[in-house]
Short mmCIF file of C-alpha atoms and ligand atoms in Angstrom, two decimals:
data_model
loop_
_atom_site.label_atom_id
_atom_site.label_comp_id
_atom_site.label_asym_id
_atom_site.label_seq_id
_atom_site.Cartn_x
_atom_site.Cartn_y
_atom_site.Cartn_z
CA MET A 13 -16.15 95.27 26.34
CA ILE A 14 -18.84 93.73 24.10
CA LEU A 15 -22.22 93.94 25.73
CA THR A 16 -24.12 90.73 26.47
CA THR A 17 -27.50 92.36 25.89
CA SER A 18 -28.74 95.62 24.36
CA PRO A 19 -28.90 98.67 26.62
CA PHE A 20 -32.25 99.93 27.86
CA LEU A 21 -33.90 102.85 26.11
CA LEU A 22 -33.55 106.32 27.67
CA TYR A 23 -36.26 108.96 28.02
CA SER A 24 -36.52 112.35 29.71
CA ASP A 25 -39.24 114.00 31.75
CA GLY A 26 -38.81 117.19 29.75
CA LYS A 27 -37.21 118.90 32.76
CA GLY A 28 -33.68 117.69 32.14
CA ASN A 29 -34.03 114.44 34.07
CA ILE A 30 -33.20 111.23 32.20
CA PHE A 31 -34.41 107.73 33.03
CA GLU A 32 -34.06 104.22 31.60
CA ASP A 33 -37.18 102.33 30.48
CA THR A 34 -36.56 98.72 31.51
CA THR A 35 -39.40 97.47 29.29
CA LEU A 36 -37.67 98.67 26.09
CA LEU A 37 -34.27 98.05 24.48
CA ALA A 38 -32.59 100.94 22.71
CA THR A 39 -32.65 101.09 18.91
CA GLY A 40 -30.86 103.28 16.37
CA ARG A 41 -31.86 105.32 13.35
CA SER A 42 -30.57 104.88 9.82
CA GLY A 43 -32.05 107.34 7.32
CA TRP A 44 -35.80 107.33 8.08
CA ASP A 45 -35.78 103.87 9.72
CA ALA A 46 -35.49 102.63 13.31
CA VAL A 47 -33.21 99.57 13.42
CA PRO A 48 -31.80 97.19 16.05
CA ILE A 49 -28.12 97.82 16.93
CA ASP A 50 -25.57 94.99 17.00
CA LEU A 51 -24.06 94.41 20.46
CA ILE A 52 -20.55 94.89 19.02
CA ASP A 53 -21.40 98.46 17.97
CA TRP A 54 -21.89 99.82 21.50
CA MET A 55 -19.25 101.61 23.58
CA GLU A 56 -19.44 103.55 26.86
CA LEU A 57 -20.29 107.24 26.33
CA PRO A 58 -16.78 108.77 26.17
CA ASP A 59 -15.57 111.49 28.51
CA GLY A 60 -16.70 114.88 27.21
CA GLY A 61 -19.91 113.44 25.75
CA SER A 62 -23.30 114.87 26.74
CA LEU A 63 -26.97 113.92 26.54
CA TYR A 64 -29.90 115.84 24.99
CA GLU A 65 -33.61 115.55 25.60
CA LEU A 66 -35.46 115.90 22.29
CA PRO A 67 -38.69 117.85 22.78
CA GLU A 68 -41.90 116.60 21.13
CA ARG A 69 -40.18 113.37 20.08
CA LYS A 70 -41.04 109.86 21.37
CA ALA A 71 -38.28 107.27 21.42
CA ILE A 72 -38.63 103.98 19.51
CA GLY A 73 -37.55 100.85 21.36
CA ILE A 74 -37.80 97.04 21.22
CA ASP A 75 -40.31 95.57 23.65
CA LEU A 76 -38.49 93.08 25.89
CA LYS A 77 -41.51 90.74 26.04
CA THR A 78 -42.76 90.82 22.44
CA GLY A 79 -39.60 91.78 20.54
CA ASP A 80 -41.71 94.31 18.60
CA MET A 81 -40.74 97.92 18.08
CA ARG A 82 -42.97 100.47 19.85
CA LEU A 83 -42.91 104.02 21.13
CA CYS A 84 -41.93 104.96 24.69
CA GLU A 85 -44.88 106.94 26.04
CA LYS A 86 -43.12 107.87 29.32
CA GLY A 87 -41.40 111.02 28.08
CA TRP A 88 -39.25 112.61 25.38
CA ALA A 89 -36.53 110.82 23.43
CA VAL A 90 -32.87 111.21 24.39
CA ALA A 91 -29.77 111.47 22.18
CA ALA A 92 -26.04 111.73 22.79
CA PHE A 93 -23.55 114.34 21.61
CA ILE A 94 -20.43 112.20 21.27
CA PRO A 95 -17.12 114.06 21.72
CA PRO A 96 -14.67 114.79 18.88
CA ALA A 97 -12.40 111.90 17.82
CA HIS A 98 -15.41 109.52 17.90
CA THR A 99 -17.72 108.55 15.00
CA GLY A 100 -21.33 107.54 15.60
CA PHE A 101 -22.88 104.51 13.91
CA TYR A 102 -26.60 105.29 14.44
CA LEU A 103 -28.77 108.32 15.17
CA ALA A 104 -31.36 108.43 17.96
CA ALA A 105 -34.60 106.75 16.82
CA TYR A 106 -37.83 108.59 17.54
CA GLU A 107 -41.16 109.69 16.16
CA SER A 108 -41.75 113.46 16.06
CA THR A 109 -45.07 115.07 16.93
CA LYS A 110 -46.46 117.87 14.73
CA GLN A 111 -45.30 120.43 17.33
CA ALA A 112 -41.68 119.21 17.25
CA PRO A 113 -39.30 122.20 16.92
CA THR A 114 -36.30 121.94 14.58
CA LEU A 115 -33.28 120.79 16.58
CA PRO A 116 -30.15 122.97 16.76
CA LEU A 117 -26.95 122.17 14.83
CA PHE A 118 -25.58 119.34 16.94
CA CYS A 119 -25.22 115.59 16.31
CA TYR A 120 -27.91 113.29 17.73
CA THR A 121 -26.37 109.85 18.21
CA ALA A 122 -28.38 106.96 19.71
CA ALA A 123 -27.86 106.27 23.44
CA GLY A 124 -28.80 103.60 25.97
CA TRP A 125 -28.33 102.50 29.59
CA PHE A 126 -26.56 99.32 30.72
CA ASN A 127 -25.02 98.37 34.07
CA ASN A 128 -25.39 101.90 35.47
CA LYS A 129 -23.61 103.43 32.51
CA PHE A 130 -24.57 105.35 29.36
CA TYR A 131 -23.68 103.63 26.07
CA VAL A 132 -23.54 104.87 22.47
CA PRO A 133 -23.07 103.05 19.12
CA ALA A 134 -19.75 104.61 18.12
CA ILE A 135 -16.01 104.10 17.76
CA ARG A 136 -12.90 106.10 18.61
CA ILE A 137 -11.67 106.92 15.08
CA GLU A 138 -8.80 109.28 16.01
CA LYS A 139 -5.97 108.76 18.53
CA ASP A 140 -4.89 112.41 18.53
CA ILE A 141 -5.80 113.92 21.93
CA ARG A 142 -5.99 117.57 20.87
CA GLN A 143 -9.66 117.98 21.74
CA GLU A 144 -9.93 115.77 24.86
CA SER A 145 -12.24 117.63 27.23
CA SER A 146 -9.99 116.65 30.15
CA GLY A 147 -7.11 118.47 28.43
CA TYR A 148 -8.62 121.94 28.81
CA ASP A 149 -7.70 123.83 32.00
CA GLN A 150 -9.79 127.05 31.96
CA GLN A 151 -7.39 128.87 34.29
CA LYS A 152 -4.46 128.19 31.96
CA ILE A 153 -6.66 129.19 29.00
CA ASN A 154 -7.47 132.51 30.67
CA ILE A 155 -3.78 133.17 31.33
CA GLY A 156 -2.95 132.26 27.72
CA THR A 157 -5.73 134.52 26.45
CA GLU A 158 -4.41 137.46 28.45
CA LYS A 159 -0.86 136.83 27.25
CA LEU A 160 -1.87 136.78 23.56
CA LEU A 161 -4.13 139.84 23.84
CA ASN A 162 -1.26 141.76 25.47
CA ALA A 163 1.30 140.48 22.99
CA TYR A 164 -0.81 141.51 19.95
CA PRO A 165 -2.90 144.55 21.03
CA GLN A 166 -3.40 145.80 17.45
CA ASN A 167 -4.08 142.42 15.87
CA ARG A 168 -7.83 142.16 15.03
CA LEU A 169 -7.54 138.43 14.36
CA VAL A 170 -5.97 137.64 17.75
CA GLN A 171 -8.65 139.82 19.38
CA HIS A 172 -11.35 137.84 17.51
CA LEU A 173 -9.77 134.45 18.29
CA MET A 174 -9.35 135.16 21.99
CA ASN A 175 -12.44 137.22 22.83
CA ASN A 176 -14.96 135.44 20.55
CA CYS A 177 -13.67 131.99 19.60
CA CYS A 178 -11.76 131.05 22.77
CA GLN A 179 -13.67 132.83 25.54
CA THR A 180 -17.21 132.93 24.03
CA TYR A 181 -17.65 130.01 21.61
CA HIS A 182 -15.13 127.80 23.51
CA CYS A 183 -13.71 126.69 20.17
CA PRO A 184 -11.28 123.79 20.87
CA ALA A 185 -8.78 125.05 18.25
CA ALA A 186 -8.76 128.61 19.62
CA ARG A 187 -8.34 127.21 23.16
CA ASN A 188 -5.34 125.16 21.99
CA PHE A 189 -3.89 128.33 20.45
CA SER A 190 -4.26 130.11 23.83
CA LEU A 191 -2.35 127.15 25.35
CA GLY A 192 0.39 127.42 22.70
CA ARG A 193 -0.08 123.89 21.35
CA TRP A 194 -1.07 121.84 18.29
CA GLU A 195 -3.53 123.31 15.69
CA CYS A 196 -3.98 127.10 15.53
CA PRO A 197 -7.05 128.46 13.67
CA ILE A 198 -6.82 131.27 11.07
CA PRO A 199 -10.29 132.47 10.01
CA VAL A 200 -9.95 134.84 7.04
CA SER A 201 -13.20 135.14 5.07
CA PRO A 202 -16.35 137.14 5.91
CA ALA A 203 -18.06 135.75 2.77
CA CYS A 204 -18.93 132.39 1.24
CA ASN A 205 -19.78 131.05 -2.22
CA ALA A 206 -21.98 128.26 -0.86
CA ASN A 207 -25.28 128.27 1.06
CA CYS A 208 -25.11 125.16 3.22
CA LEU A 209 -28.41 124.29 4.87
CA GLY A 210 -26.61 123.60 8.15
CA CYS A 211 -24.09 126.44 7.98
CA ILE A 212 -22.68 126.99 11.46
CA SER A 213 -21.60 130.59 10.83
CA PHE A 214 -24.62 131.97 8.96
CA GLN A 215 -28.31 131.08 8.98
CA PRO A 216 -30.88 133.08 6.93
CA GLN A 217 -33.46 135.07 8.98
CA GLU A 218 -36.34 132.90 7.75
CA GLU A 219 -34.76 129.71 9.10
CA THR A 220 -35.91 128.42 12.51
CA ILE A 221 -32.40 127.42 13.59
CA THR A 222 -29.53 129.72 14.53
CA SER A 223 -25.84 129.44 13.60
CA THR A 224 -23.64 128.30 16.49
CA GLN A 225 -21.23 131.22 15.99
CA ASP A 226 -21.24 134.55 14.17
CA ARG A 227 -19.31 134.93 10.92
CA LEU A 228 -16.12 137.00 10.85
CA THR A 229 -16.90 140.62 9.92
CA PHE A 230 -13.54 141.85 8.61
CA LYS A 231 -10.83 140.82 6.09
CA PRO A 232 -7.58 140.13 7.97
CA ARG A 233 -4.33 141.41 6.41
CA ALA A 234 -1.44 139.04 5.68
CA GLU A 235 0.75 140.78 8.27
CA GLU A 236 -1.89 140.21 10.99
CA ILE A 237 -1.87 136.47 10.09
CA VAL A 238 1.92 136.14 9.94
CA GLU A 239 2.42 138.00 13.24
CA PHE A 240 0.98 135.19 15.45
CA THR A 241 1.30 132.10 13.23
CA VAL A 242 5.12 132.20 12.91
CA PRO A 243 5.65 132.11 16.71
CA HIS A 244 3.04 129.32 16.97
CA LEU A 245 4.78 127.21 14.30
CA GLU A 246 8.13 127.85 15.91
CA THR A 247 7.16 126.95 19.50
CA ALA A 248 4.07 124.70 19.61
CA PRO A 249 4.32 120.87 19.82
CA PHE A 250 3.05 119.20 16.61
CA PRO A 251 2.23 122.62 15.11
CA VAL A 252 -0.44 123.10 12.46
CA VAL A 253 -1.91 126.43 11.33
CA SER A 254 -5.25 126.14 9.55
CA PHE A 255 -7.11 128.57 7.29
CA GLY A 256 -10.87 127.84 7.14
CA GLN A 257 -12.74 127.78 10.44
CA GLY A 258 -16.31 127.48 11.67
CA CYS A 259 -16.57 131.21 12.33
CA GLU A 260 -16.05 132.31 8.74
CA GLY A 261 -17.20 131.81 5.15
CA GLU A 262 -15.05 130.22 2.45
CA PRO A 263 -11.27 130.91 2.82
CA LEU A 264 -10.51 130.41 -0.89
CA LEU A 265 -12.37 133.67 -1.53
CA MET A 266 -9.35 135.26 0.21
CA TRP A 267 -6.68 133.22 -1.66
CA GLU A 268 -4.48 136.24 -2.42
CA THR A 269 -4.19 137.10 1.29
CA ILE A 270 -3.52 133.42 2.09
CA ARG A 271 -0.86 133.27 -0.67
CA ASP A 272 0.90 136.37 0.70
CA SER A 273 0.68 134.97 4.27
CA ILE A 274 2.20 131.59 3.36
CA LEU A 275 5.01 133.28 1.42
CA GLU A 276 5.85 135.46 4.42
CA ILE A 277 5.47 132.65 6.99
CA ARG A 278 7.89 130.40 5.10
CA LYS A 279 10.46 133.22 5.00
CA HIS A 280 10.57 132.98 8.83
CA THR A 281 10.04 129.28 9.54
CA THR A 282 9.96 125.90 7.82
CA LYS A 283 8.35 124.23 10.82
CA GLY A 284 4.93 122.65 11.03
CA SER A 285 2.10 122.23 8.58
CA ILE A 286 0.11 124.95 6.81
CA ASN A 287 -3.39 123.60 6.14
CA ILE A 288 -6.59 124.89 4.58
CA ASN A 289 -10.10 123.70 5.47
CA THR A 290 -12.28 124.53 2.48
CA ASN A 291 -15.40 123.73 0.48
CA GLY A 292 -13.03 122.91 -2.42
CA SER A 293 -14.59 125.39 -4.84
CA ASN A 294 -11.49 126.81 -6.60
CA PRO A 295 -8.75 124.44 -7.91
CA GLU A 296 -6.85 127.28 -9.62
CA ALA A 297 -6.46 129.15 -6.33
CA VAL A 298 -5.38 125.93 -4.61
CA LYS A 299 -2.68 125.49 -7.27
CA VAL A 300 -1.25 128.94 -6.43
CA LEU A 301 -1.31 128.11 -2.71
CA CYS A 302 0.52 124.83 -3.30
CA GLU A 303 3.18 126.65 -5.36
CA THR A 304 3.53 129.01 -2.38
CA GLY A 305 3.93 126.28 0.23
CA LEU A 306 0.57 124.92 1.36
CA ASN A 307 1.15 121.50 3.01
CA SER A 308 -2.35 120.07 3.35
CA ILE A 309 -5.99 120.52 2.42
CA ARG A 310 -9.25 119.32 3.99
CA VAL A 311 -12.29 119.48 1.73
CA SER A 312 -15.65 119.36 3.51
CA THR A 313 -18.58 117.42 2.13
CA ASN A 314 -21.85 115.81 3.19
CA SER A 315 -21.65 113.37 0.26
CA VAL A 316 -19.57 112.33 -2.76
CA ARG A 317 -22.76 112.12 -4.87
CA LYS A 318 -23.27 115.30 -6.94
CA ASN A 319 -27.05 115.54 -6.40
CA ILE A 320 -26.84 115.05 -2.60
CA TYR A 321 -23.88 117.47 -2.35
CA GLU A 322 -25.47 120.24 -4.39
CA ALA A 323 -28.84 119.87 -2.63
CA TYR A 324 -27.08 120.64 0.67
CA TYR A 325 -24.27 123.05 -0.29
CA ARG A 326 -26.32 125.00 -2.87
CA PRO A 327 -23.11 126.36 -4.46
CA ASN A 328 -23.20 129.87 -6.05
CA ASN A 329 -20.56 129.66 -8.75
CA TYR A 330 -18.88 126.31 -8.61
CA SER A 331 -19.87 122.69 -9.05
CA PHE A 332 -19.27 119.43 -7.20
CA GLU A 333 -16.51 118.41 -9.61
CA ALA A 334 -14.28 121.22 -8.23
CA LEU A 335 -13.83 119.28 -4.95
CA ALA A 336 -12.01 116.37 -6.59
CA GLU A 337 -9.97 118.79 -8.69
CA CYS A 338 -8.75 120.63 -5.58
CA ILE A 339 -7.64 117.36 -3.99
CA LYS A 340 -5.87 116.21 -7.14
CA VAL A 341 -4.00 119.53 -7.34
CA VAL A 342 -2.67 119.15 -3.80
CA ARG A 343 -1.72 115.51 -4.44
CA SER A 344 0.12 116.55 -7.59
CA PHE A 345 2.34 118.76 -5.40
CA GLY A 346 2.91 115.88 -2.93
CA GLY A 347 0.65 117.55 -0.36
CA TRP A 348 -1.68 115.81 2.09
CA ALA A 349 -5.37 115.68 1.22
CA SER A 350 -8.30 114.79 3.49
CA ILE A 351 -12.05 114.99 3.23
CA ASN A 352 -14.09 116.29 6.17
CA TYR A 353 -16.85 113.71 5.66
CA PHE A 354 -20.13 114.50 7.43
CA VAL A 355 -21.30 111.06 8.57
CA PHE A 356 -25.10 110.62 8.47
CA PRO A 357 -26.22 107.02 9.18
CA GLY A 358 -28.54 105.93 6.38
CA MET A 359 -26.90 108.23 3.82
CA THR A 360 -23.14 107.80 4.23
CA ASP A 361 -23.41 104.01 4.48
CA SER A 362 -25.90 103.56 1.64
CA LEU A 363 -24.69 101.29 -1.16
CA GLU A 364 -24.97 104.18 -3.65
CA GLU A 365 -22.76 106.44 -1.50
CA TYR A 366 -20.32 103.58 -0.87
CA GLU A 367 -19.77 103.00 -4.59
CA ALA A 368 -19.35 106.75 -5.15
CA LEU A 369 -16.85 106.94 -2.28
CA ARG A 370 -14.74 104.06 -3.65
CA LYS A 371 -14.57 105.86 -7.01
CA PHE A 372 -13.76 109.21 -5.34
CA ILE A 373 -10.87 107.70 -3.34
CA LEU A 374 -9.40 106.02 -6.44
CA ASP A 375 -9.92 109.08 -8.63
CA THR A 376 -8.33 111.57 -6.22
CA ASP A 377 -5.57 109.50 -4.54
CA LEU A 378 -6.95 110.79 -1.23
CA ASN A 379 -4.77 110.38 1.91
CA MET A 380 -7.31 110.57 4.70
CA ILE A 381 -10.98 110.55 5.62
CA GLN A 382 -12.01 112.53 8.69
CA TRP A 383 -15.25 110.75 9.68
CA ARG A 384 -17.11 113.64 11.28
CA ASN A 385 -20.55 113.38 12.90
CA PHE A 386 -23.04 115.51 10.98
CA ASN A 387 -24.35 118.25 13.29
CA ILE A 388 -27.90 118.61 11.99
CA ASP A 389 -31.55 117.76 12.76
CA PRO A 390 -32.07 114.45 10.88
CA ASP A 391 -35.71 115.04 9.86
CA TRP A 392 -34.94 118.62 8.81
CA TYR A 393 -31.90 117.60 6.74
CA LEU A 394 -33.54 114.73 4.87
CA GLY A 395 -36.63 116.84 4.29
CA LYS A 396 -34.65 119.80 2.94
CA ILE A 397 -32.56 117.72 0.50
CA GLY A 398 -35.68 115.85 -0.63
CA VAL A 399 -34.64 112.34 0.45
CA THR A 400 -37.66 110.14 1.18
CA GLU A 401 -35.94 106.81 0.60
CA THR A 402 -32.23 106.19 1.36
CA GLY A 403 -31.92 102.79 -0.31
CA GLU A 404 -30.05 99.77 1.06
CA CYS A 405 -27.49 100.56 3.81
CA MET A 406 -24.68 98.44 5.28
CA GLY A 407 -24.17 100.23 8.63
CA VAL A 408 -21.44 102.80 9.31
CA ASN A 409 -19.25 100.29 11.17
CA LYS A 410 -19.35 97.91 8.17
CA LEU A 411 -18.62 100.83 5.82
CA LEU A 412 -15.48 101.72 7.82
CA GLN A 413 -14.31 98.10 7.68
CA ASN A 414 -14.92 97.80 3.92
CA ILE A 415 -13.07 101.01 3.11
CA ARG A 416 -10.22 100.12 5.45
CA ASN A 417 -9.85 96.67 3.87
CA GLU A 418 -9.95 97.92 0.29
CA PHE A 419 -7.72 100.99 0.88
CA PRO A 420 -5.20 100.02 3.59
CA HIS A 421 -3.05 103.12 2.85
CA LEU A 422 -5.96 105.48 3.47
CA LYS A 423 -5.85 107.04 6.93
CA PHE A 424 -8.88 107.42 9.19
CA GLY A 425 -9.19 110.22 11.72
CA TYR A 426 -10.97 113.34 12.89
CA PHE A 427 -8.29 116.06 12.85
CA ASN A 428 -5.74 117.58 10.44
CA PRO A 429 -2.50 115.72 11.06
CA PRO A 430 0.73 117.55 11.93
CA ILE A 431 3.74 117.26 9.62
CA GLU A 432 5.22 114.68 12.04
CA ARG A 433 2.35 112.31 11.08
CA ILE A 434 2.18 113.38 7.41
CA LYS A 435 5.91 112.89 6.76
CA GLY A 436 6.80 110.57 9.63
CA ASN A 437 5.05 107.90 11.67
CA PHE A 438 1.30 108.39 11.21
CA GLU A 439 0.64 106.22 14.28
CA LEU A 440 2.90 108.29 16.57
CA ASP A 441 1.79 108.55 20.21
CA PHE A 442 0.58 112.04 21.23
CA ALA A 443 0.40 111.40 24.92
CA ASN A 444 4.22 111.15 25.21
S1 SF4 B 30 -19.06 126.32 3.00
FE1 SF4 B 30 -18.88 126.69 5.21
S2 SF4 B 30 -19.20 128.87 5.52
FE2 SF4 B 30 -19.92 128.33 3.44
S3 SF4 B 30 -22.11 128.02 3.69
FE3 SF4 B 30 -21.08 126.03 3.87
S4 SF4 B 30 -20.71 125.76 6.09
FE4 SF4 B 30 -21.18 127.91 5.73
#
């Protein structure tokens, strides 16, 4: 449903209570600027979404009477965390006070109130239902956890996945593993060769933010990996097993263990897809993994511009060019290649980034873009990478349309597709 008028701005009383300000219309943020949001860009806040109050930040709205932008003085600004499978078009627009604390590593999408409902400028970009909040039954997850812990008492990785990832961090992938379905996570690396500002598994002591989970502390053995992944590939619907998770460093630093695991897995089963989520730092290692049987790769990036990438990833011993090389290697073996593209309104949809993205897609023969919301404090991010001016922007919705029109073969989504979508009908229906 296209709205007939913009939603009202939201504010909080700082005690967790949220109100609409009927004198102000909600705006969005693009880079450092507050901007009006087109009516067509709004959708109801999807199930599984949540709202945040942003301390020491005053929301920017459009005055209904004057049409001018002004601050809401009634309370703190409010933002939405939109659930997986949805991509946000604009960030929450606010002005920070000097006392404003750095926000934790979540995404801060704009939000508004209309007809007794919360609205966000976003789109459902992925039809796969693997992380629908309504699909998680905690009782069944607890039973599945118990079953796996009893089935693999000596397996350190299963212990980690069930006790930490599933039961503590509530990782959607680990919960799906406990339910014996879809994508199963395989964290393997306690170390990383990058130093991402917004790393979710490791934050330096001196930083004011904390990582959302602790990094793996041991190096799994190939036999520990094979022990639970073969049964998962054999029995789960639309099975995918994925190296490279949020609770570890860079999996390619463990490429020998991954090589040995894939070799052994494929001796026992040909089912499903074996995927790696990576920072794309080592094309030679990726070549070995493809020769061994890797089916797909997802390379993470905040930008396809070298200077913006390296300012955020701060790579130790590799350069931005390695990312494209890794993708080309996988494509040369007929494998599936995606980028895990951290969408930041005002950066991702800038004309400079758009031109770089068009070139990257053509250069790499990429199969898919996973348009992921960037989980980071906007002021902190732009400040840290030294961006004071983002240049002309077209809007994330327009960017999606342009890329879709120019590259009709390129798939859009949010998750690593199973082999049934890679080799078969990409539009297959998951619900049935
Ligand atoms: S590549 Fe991943 S693990 Fe390494 S620093 Fe970046 S976010 Fe952290």
